[in-house]
PDB file of C-alpha atoms in Angstrom:
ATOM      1  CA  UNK A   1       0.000   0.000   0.000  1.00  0.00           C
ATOM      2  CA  UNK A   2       1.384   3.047  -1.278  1.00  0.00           C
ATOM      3  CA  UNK A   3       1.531   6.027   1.068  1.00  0.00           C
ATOM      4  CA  UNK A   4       3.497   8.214  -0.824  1.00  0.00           C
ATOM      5  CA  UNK A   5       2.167   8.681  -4.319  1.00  0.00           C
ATOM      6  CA  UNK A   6       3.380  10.427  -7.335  1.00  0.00           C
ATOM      7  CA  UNK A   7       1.008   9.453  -9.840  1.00  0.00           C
ATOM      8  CA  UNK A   8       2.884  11.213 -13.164  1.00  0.00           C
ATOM      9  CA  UNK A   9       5.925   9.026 -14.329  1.00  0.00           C
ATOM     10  CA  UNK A  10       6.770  12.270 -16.202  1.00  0.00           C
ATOM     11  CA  UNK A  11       6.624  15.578 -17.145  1.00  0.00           C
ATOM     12  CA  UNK A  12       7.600  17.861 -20.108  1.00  0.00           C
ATOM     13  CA  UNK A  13       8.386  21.593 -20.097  1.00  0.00           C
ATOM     14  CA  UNK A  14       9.253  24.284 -22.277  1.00  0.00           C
ATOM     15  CA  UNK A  15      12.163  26.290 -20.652  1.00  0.00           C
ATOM     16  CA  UNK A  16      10.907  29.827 -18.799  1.00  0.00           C
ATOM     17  CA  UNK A  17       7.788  28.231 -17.798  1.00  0.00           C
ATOM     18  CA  UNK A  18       6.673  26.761 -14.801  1.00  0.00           C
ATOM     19  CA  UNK A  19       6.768  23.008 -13.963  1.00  0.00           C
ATOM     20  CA  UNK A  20       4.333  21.731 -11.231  1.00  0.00           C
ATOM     21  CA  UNK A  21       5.427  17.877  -9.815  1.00  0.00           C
ATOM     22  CA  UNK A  22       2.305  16.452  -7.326  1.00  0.00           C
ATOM     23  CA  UNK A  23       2.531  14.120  -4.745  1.00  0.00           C
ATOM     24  CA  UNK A  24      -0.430  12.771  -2.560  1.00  0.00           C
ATOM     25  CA  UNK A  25      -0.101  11.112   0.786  1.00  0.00           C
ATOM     26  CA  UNK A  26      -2.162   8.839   2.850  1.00  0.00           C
ATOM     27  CA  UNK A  27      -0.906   8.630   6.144  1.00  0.00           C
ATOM     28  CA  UNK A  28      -2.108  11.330   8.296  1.00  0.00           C
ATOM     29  CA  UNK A  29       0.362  10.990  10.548  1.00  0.00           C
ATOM     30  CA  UNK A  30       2.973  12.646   8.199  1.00  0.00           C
ATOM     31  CA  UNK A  31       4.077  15.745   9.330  1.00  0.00           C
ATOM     32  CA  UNK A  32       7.298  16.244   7.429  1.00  0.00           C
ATOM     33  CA  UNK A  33       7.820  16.725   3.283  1.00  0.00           C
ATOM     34  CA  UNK A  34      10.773  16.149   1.518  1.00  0.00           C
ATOM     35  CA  UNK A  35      11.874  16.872  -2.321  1.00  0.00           C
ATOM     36  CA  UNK A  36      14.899  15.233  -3.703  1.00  0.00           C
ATOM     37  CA  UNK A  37      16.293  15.666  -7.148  1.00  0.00           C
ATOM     38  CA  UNK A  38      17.957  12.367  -9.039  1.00  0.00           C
ATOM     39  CA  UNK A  39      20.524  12.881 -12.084  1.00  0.00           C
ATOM     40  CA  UNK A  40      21.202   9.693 -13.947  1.00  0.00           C
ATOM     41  CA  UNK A  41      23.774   7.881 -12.074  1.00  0.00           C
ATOM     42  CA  UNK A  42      24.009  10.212  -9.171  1.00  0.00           C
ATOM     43  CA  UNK A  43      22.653   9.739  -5.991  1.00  0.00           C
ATOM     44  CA  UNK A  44      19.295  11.724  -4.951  1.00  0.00           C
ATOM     45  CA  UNK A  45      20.263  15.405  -3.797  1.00  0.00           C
ATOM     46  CA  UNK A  46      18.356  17.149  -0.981  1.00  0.00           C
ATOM     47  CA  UNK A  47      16.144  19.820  -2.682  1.00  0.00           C
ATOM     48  CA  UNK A  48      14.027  21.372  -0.729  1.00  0.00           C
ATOM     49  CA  UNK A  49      11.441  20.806   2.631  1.00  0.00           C
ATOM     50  CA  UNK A  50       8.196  21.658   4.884  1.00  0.00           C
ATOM     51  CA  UNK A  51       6.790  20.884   7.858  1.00  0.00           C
ATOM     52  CA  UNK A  52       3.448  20.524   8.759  1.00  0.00           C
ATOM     53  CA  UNK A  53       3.077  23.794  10.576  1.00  0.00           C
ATOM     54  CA  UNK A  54       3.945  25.419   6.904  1.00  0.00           C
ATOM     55  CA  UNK A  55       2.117  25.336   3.881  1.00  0.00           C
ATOM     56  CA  UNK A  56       4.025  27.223   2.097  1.00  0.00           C
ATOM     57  CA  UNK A  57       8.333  26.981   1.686  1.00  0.00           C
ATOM     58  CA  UNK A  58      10.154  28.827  -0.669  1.00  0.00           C
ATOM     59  CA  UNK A  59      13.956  28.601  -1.797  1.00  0.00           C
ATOM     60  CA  UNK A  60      14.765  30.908  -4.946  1.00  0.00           C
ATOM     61  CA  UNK A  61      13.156  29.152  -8.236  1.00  0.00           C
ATOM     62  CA  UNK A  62      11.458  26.082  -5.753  1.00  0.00           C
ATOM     63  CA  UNK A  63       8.383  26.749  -3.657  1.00  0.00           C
ATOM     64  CA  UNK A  64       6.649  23.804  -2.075  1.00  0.00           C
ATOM     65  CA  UNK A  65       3.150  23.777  -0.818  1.00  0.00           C
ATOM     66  CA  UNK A  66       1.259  21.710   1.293  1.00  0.00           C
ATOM     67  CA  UNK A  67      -2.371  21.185   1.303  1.00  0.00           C
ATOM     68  CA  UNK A  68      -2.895  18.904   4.387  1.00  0.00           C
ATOM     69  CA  UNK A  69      -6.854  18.983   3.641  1.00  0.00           C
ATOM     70  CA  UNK A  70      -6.291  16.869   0.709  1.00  0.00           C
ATOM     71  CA  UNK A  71      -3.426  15.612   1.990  1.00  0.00           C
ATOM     72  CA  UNK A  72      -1.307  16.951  -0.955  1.00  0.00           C
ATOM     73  CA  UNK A  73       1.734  18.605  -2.234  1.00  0.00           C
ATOM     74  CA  UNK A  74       3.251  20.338  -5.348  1.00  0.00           C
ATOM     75  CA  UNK A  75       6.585  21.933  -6.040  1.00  0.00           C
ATOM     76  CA  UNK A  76       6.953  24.473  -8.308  1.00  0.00           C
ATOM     77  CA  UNK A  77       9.552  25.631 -10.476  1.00  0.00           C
ATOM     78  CA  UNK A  78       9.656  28.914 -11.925  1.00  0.00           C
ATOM     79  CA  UNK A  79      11.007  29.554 -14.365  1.00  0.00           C
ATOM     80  CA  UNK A  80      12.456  26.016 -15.518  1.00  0.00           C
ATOM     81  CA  UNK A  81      15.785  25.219 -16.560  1.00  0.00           C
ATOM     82  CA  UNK A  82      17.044  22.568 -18.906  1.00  0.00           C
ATOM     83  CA  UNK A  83      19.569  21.651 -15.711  1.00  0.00           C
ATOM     84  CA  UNK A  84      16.311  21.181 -14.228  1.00  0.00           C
ATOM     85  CA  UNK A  85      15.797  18.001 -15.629  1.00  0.00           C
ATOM     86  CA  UNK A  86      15.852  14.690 -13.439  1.00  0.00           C
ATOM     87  CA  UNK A  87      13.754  12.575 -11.348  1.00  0.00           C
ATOM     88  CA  UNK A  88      12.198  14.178  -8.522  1.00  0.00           C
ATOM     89  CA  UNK A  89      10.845  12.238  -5.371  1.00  0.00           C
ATOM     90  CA  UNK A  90       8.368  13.215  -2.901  1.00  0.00           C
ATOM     91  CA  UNK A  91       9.172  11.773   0.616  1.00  0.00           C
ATOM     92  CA  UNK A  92       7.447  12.130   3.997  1.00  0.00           C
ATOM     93  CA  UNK A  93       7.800  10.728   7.555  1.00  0.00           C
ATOM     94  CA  UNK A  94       5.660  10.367  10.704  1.00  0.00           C
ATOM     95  CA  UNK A  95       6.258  12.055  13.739  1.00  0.00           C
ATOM     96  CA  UNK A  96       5.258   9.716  16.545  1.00  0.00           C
ATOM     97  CA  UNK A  97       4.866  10.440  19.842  1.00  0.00           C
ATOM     98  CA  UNK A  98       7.391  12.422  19.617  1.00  0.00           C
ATOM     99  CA  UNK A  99       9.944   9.924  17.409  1.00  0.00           C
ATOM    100  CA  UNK A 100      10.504  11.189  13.820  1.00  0.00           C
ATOM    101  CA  UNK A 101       9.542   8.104  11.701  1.00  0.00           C
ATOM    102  CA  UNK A 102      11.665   7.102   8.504  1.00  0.00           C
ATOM    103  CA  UNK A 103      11.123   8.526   5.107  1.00  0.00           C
ATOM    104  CA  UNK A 104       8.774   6.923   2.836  1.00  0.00           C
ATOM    105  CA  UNK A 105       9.903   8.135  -0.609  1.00  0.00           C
ATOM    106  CA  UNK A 106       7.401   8.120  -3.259  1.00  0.00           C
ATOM    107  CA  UNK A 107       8.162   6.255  -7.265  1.00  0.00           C
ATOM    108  CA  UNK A 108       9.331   9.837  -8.461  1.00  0.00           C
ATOM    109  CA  UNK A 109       8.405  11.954 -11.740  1.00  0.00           C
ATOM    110  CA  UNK A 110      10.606  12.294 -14.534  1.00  0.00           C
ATOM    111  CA  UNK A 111      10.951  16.197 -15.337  1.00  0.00           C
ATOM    112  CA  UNK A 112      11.998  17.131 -18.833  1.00  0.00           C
ATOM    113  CA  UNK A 113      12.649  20.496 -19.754  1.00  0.00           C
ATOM    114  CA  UNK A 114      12.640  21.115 -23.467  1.00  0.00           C
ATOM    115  CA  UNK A 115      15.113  24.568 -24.790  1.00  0.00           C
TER     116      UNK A 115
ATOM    117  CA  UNK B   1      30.088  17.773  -1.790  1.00  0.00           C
ATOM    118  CA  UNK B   2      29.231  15.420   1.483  1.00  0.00           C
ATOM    119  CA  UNK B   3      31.956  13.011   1.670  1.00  0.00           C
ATOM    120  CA  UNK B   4      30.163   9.387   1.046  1.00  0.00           C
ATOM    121  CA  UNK B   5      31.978   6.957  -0.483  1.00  0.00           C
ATOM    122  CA  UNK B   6      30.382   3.593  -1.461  1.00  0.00           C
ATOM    123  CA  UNK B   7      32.703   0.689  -2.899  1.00  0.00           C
ATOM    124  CA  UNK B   8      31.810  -1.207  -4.930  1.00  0.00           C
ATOM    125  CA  UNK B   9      30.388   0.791  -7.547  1.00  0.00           C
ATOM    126  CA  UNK B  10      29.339  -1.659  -9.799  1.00  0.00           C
ATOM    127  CA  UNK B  11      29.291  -5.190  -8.898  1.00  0.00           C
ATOM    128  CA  UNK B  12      27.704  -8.528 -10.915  1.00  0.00           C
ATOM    129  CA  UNK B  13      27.685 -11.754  -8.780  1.00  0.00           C
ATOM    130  CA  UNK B  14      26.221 -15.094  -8.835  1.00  0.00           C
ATOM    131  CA  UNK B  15      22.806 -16.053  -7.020  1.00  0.00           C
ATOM    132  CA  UNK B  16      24.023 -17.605  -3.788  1.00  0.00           C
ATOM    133  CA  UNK B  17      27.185 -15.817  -2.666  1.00  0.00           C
ATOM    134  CA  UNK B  18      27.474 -13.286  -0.133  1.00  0.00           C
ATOM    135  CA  UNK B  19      28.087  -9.799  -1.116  1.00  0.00           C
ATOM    136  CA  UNK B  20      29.118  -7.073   1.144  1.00  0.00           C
ATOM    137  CA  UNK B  21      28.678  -3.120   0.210  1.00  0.00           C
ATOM    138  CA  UNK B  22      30.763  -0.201   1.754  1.00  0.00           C
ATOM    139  CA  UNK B  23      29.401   3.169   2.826  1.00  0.00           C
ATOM    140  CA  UNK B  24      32.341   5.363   4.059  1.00  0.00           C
ATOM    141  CA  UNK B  25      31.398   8.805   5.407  1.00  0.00           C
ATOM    142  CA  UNK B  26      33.785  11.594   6.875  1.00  0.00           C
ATOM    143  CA  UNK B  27      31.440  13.878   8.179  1.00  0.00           C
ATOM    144  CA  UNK B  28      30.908  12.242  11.211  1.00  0.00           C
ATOM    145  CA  UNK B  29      26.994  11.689  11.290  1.00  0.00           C
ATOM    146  CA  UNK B  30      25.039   9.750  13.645  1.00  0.00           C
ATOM    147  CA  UNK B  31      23.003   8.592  11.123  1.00  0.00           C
ATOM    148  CA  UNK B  32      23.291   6.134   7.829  1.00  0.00           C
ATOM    149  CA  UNK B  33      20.572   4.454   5.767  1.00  0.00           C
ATOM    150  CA  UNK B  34      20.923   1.805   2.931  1.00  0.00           C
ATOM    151  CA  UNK B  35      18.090   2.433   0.383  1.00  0.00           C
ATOM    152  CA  UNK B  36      17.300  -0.136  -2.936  1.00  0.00           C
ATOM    153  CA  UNK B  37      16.346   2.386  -5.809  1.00  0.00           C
ATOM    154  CA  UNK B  38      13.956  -0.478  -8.229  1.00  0.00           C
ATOM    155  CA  UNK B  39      11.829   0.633 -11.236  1.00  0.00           C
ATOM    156  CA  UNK B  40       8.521   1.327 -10.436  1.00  0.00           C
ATOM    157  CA  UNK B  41       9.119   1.456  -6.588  1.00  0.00           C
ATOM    158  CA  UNK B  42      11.409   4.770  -5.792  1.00  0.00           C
ATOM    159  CA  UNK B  43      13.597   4.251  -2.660  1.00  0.00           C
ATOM    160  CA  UNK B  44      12.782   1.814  -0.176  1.00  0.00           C
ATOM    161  CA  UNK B  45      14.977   1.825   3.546  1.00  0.00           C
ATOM    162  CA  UNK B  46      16.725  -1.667   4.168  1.00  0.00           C
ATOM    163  CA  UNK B  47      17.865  -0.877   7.194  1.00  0.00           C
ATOM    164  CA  UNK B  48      19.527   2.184   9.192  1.00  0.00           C
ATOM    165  CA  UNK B  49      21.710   2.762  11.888  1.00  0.00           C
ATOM    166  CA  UNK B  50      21.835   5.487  14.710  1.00  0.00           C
ATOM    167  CA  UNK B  51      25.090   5.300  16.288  1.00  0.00           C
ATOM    168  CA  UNK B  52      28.253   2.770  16.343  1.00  0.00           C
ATOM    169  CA  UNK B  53      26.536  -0.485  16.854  1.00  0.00           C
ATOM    170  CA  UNK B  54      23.248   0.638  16.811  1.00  0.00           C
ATOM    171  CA  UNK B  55      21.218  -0.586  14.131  1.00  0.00           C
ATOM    172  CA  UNK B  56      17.546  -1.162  13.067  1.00  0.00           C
ATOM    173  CA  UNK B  57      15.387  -2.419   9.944  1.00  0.00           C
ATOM    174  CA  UNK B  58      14.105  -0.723   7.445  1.00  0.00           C
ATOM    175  CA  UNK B  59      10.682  -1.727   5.139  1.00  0.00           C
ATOM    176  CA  UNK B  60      12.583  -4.036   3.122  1.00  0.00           C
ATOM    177  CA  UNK B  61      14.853  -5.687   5.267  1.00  0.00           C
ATOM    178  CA  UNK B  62      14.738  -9.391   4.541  1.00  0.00           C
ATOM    179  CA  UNK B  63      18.154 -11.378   3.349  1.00  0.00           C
ATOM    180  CA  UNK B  64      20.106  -8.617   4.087  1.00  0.00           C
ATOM    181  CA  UNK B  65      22.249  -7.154   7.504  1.00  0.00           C
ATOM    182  CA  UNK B  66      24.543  -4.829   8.294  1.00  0.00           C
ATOM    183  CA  UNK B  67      27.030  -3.679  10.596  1.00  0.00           C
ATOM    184  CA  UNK B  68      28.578  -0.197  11.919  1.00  0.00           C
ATOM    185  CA  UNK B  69      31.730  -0.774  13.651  1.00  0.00           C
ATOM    186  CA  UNK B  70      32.661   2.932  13.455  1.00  0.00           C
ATOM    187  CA  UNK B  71      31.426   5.927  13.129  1.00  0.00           C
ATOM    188  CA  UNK B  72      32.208   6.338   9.803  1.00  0.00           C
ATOM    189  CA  UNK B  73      31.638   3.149   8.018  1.00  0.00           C
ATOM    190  CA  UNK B  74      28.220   1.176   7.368  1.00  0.00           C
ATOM    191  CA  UNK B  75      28.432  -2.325   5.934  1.00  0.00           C
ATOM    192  CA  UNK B  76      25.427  -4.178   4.021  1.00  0.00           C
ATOM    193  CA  UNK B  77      25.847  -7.859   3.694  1.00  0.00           C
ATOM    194  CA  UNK B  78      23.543 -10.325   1.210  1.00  0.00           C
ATOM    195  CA  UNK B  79      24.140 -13.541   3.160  1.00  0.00           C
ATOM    196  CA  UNK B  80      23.194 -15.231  -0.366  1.00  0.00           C
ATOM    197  CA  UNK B  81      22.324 -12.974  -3.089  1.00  0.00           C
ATOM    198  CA  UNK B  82      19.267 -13.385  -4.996  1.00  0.00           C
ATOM    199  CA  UNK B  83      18.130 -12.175  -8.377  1.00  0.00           C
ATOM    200  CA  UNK B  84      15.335 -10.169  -6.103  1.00  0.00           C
ATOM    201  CA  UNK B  85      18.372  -8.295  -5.479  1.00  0.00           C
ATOM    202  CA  UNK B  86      19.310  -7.128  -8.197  1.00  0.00           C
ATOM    203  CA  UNK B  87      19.244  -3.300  -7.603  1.00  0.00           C
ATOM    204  CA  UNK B  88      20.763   0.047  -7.575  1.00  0.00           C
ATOM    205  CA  UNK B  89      21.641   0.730  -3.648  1.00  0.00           C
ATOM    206  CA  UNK B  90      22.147   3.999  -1.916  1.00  0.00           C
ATOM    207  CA  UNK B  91      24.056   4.767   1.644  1.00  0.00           C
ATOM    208  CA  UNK B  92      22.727   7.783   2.896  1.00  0.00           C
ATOM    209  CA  UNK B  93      23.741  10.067   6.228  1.00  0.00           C
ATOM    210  CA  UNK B  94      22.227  12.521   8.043  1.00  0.00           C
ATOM    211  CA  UNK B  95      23.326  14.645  11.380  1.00  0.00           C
ATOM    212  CA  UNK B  96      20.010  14.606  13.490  1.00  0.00           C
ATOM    213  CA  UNK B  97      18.054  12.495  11.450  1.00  0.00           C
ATOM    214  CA  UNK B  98      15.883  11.611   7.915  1.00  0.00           C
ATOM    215  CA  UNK B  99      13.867  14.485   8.850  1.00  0.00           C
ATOM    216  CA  UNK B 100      16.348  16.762   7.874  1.00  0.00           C
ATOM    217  CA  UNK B 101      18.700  16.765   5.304  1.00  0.00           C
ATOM    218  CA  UNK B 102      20.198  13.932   4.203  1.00  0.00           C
ATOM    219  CA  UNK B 103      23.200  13.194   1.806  1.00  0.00           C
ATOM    220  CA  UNK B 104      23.453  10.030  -0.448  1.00  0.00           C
ATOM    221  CA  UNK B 105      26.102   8.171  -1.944  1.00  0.00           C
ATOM    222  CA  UNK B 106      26.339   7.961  -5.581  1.00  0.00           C
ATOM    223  CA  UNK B 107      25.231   4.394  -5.651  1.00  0.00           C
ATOM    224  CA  UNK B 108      26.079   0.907  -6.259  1.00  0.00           C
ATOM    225  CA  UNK B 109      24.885  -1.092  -9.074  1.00  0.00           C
ATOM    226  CA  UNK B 110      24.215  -4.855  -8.354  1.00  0.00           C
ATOM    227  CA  UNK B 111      23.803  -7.138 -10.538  1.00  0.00           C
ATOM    228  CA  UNK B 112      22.679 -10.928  -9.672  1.00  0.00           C
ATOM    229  CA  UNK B 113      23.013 -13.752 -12.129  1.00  0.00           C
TER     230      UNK B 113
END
């Protein structure tokens, strides 16, 4: 049962315009959101966060937002780069009792950005 | 750059043997994960450690173990690999936690025949 989902394999963008990856989440327990970016044959790099307190987080051209409601969240990335391209995963973790749970990472969406 | 260093980085072995994979760190964090990265599943924890000899498993923890010795280094062992295996694996550190930001390795490709 998949907890963390990223339901688009991919996306494709035209450079200058904005790219908006989704992820939906099913535990309601989660309190912390992760994005990590994935270059071929690299390891995943630490992109950007939010906790549950937030819903918004902003870093320069990446803005997360969290909609705990419908348990959701989307990063945006404005304006898109062709360096931009890679596979981006959602992650999440629990906070219980007061013990920060593991990250459950979601499949990840494959972001093109076309020159 | 975080310095993570996994050895092998590529690796083919026969179903059966035991494989062990390196994750050598120098930043001195309390924590390291091993991940799988499959197709179609994203990254999935095998297990994780939380100080020298502290260990624990992850969601996907069956036929494999580790060790932590030291500080810096984080051992994953296939007792006797499977094709199941066959993966792309990830070490991973962190200073308080997976909560916060974490730093992977730049892999290991497995390959089980």
């Amino acid at each position: 049962d998949q907890q963390v989902k990223q339901n688009s394999p991919s996306l494709s963008v035209q450079e200058g315009r904005i790219s908006i990856l989704n992820c939906d989440y099913t535990n309601s327990m989660f309190d912390y959101f992760l994005w990590y970016k994935k270059y071929p044959a690299e390891g995943p790099t630490f992109l950007i966060s939010i906790s549950s307190i937030k819903d918004k987080n902003e870093d320069g051209r990446f803005t997360v937002f969290l909609n705990k409601s419908a348990k959701h969240l989307s990063l945006h990335i404005v304006p898109s780069q062709p360096g931009d391209s890679a596979v981006y995963f959602c992650a999440a973790s629990a906070n219980y009792g007061g013990s920060q749970g593991n990250l459950i990472f979601g499949k990840g969406t494959k972001l093109s950005v076309k020159p | 750059d975080a310095g993570i260093t996994q050895s092998p980085r590529h690796k083919v072995t026969e179903t059966g043997t035991p494989v062990t994979l390196r994750c050598h760190q120098t930043e001195n964090h309390r924590y390291m994960y091993w991940y799988r990265q499959d197709p179609g599943h994203g990254l999935r924890l095998i297990h994780y450690s939380y100080g020298v000899k502290d260990t624990d498993k992850g969601e996907v923890s069956d036929g494999y173990s580790v060790s932590r010795s030291k500080t810096e280094d984080f051992l994953l062992t296939l007792e006797s690999a499977t094709s199941s295996q066959t993966s792309v694996y990830f070490c991973a550190i962190s200073r308080t936690g997976m909560n916060t930001e974490a730093f992977f390795g730049q892999g290991t490709r497995l390959t089980v025949v």
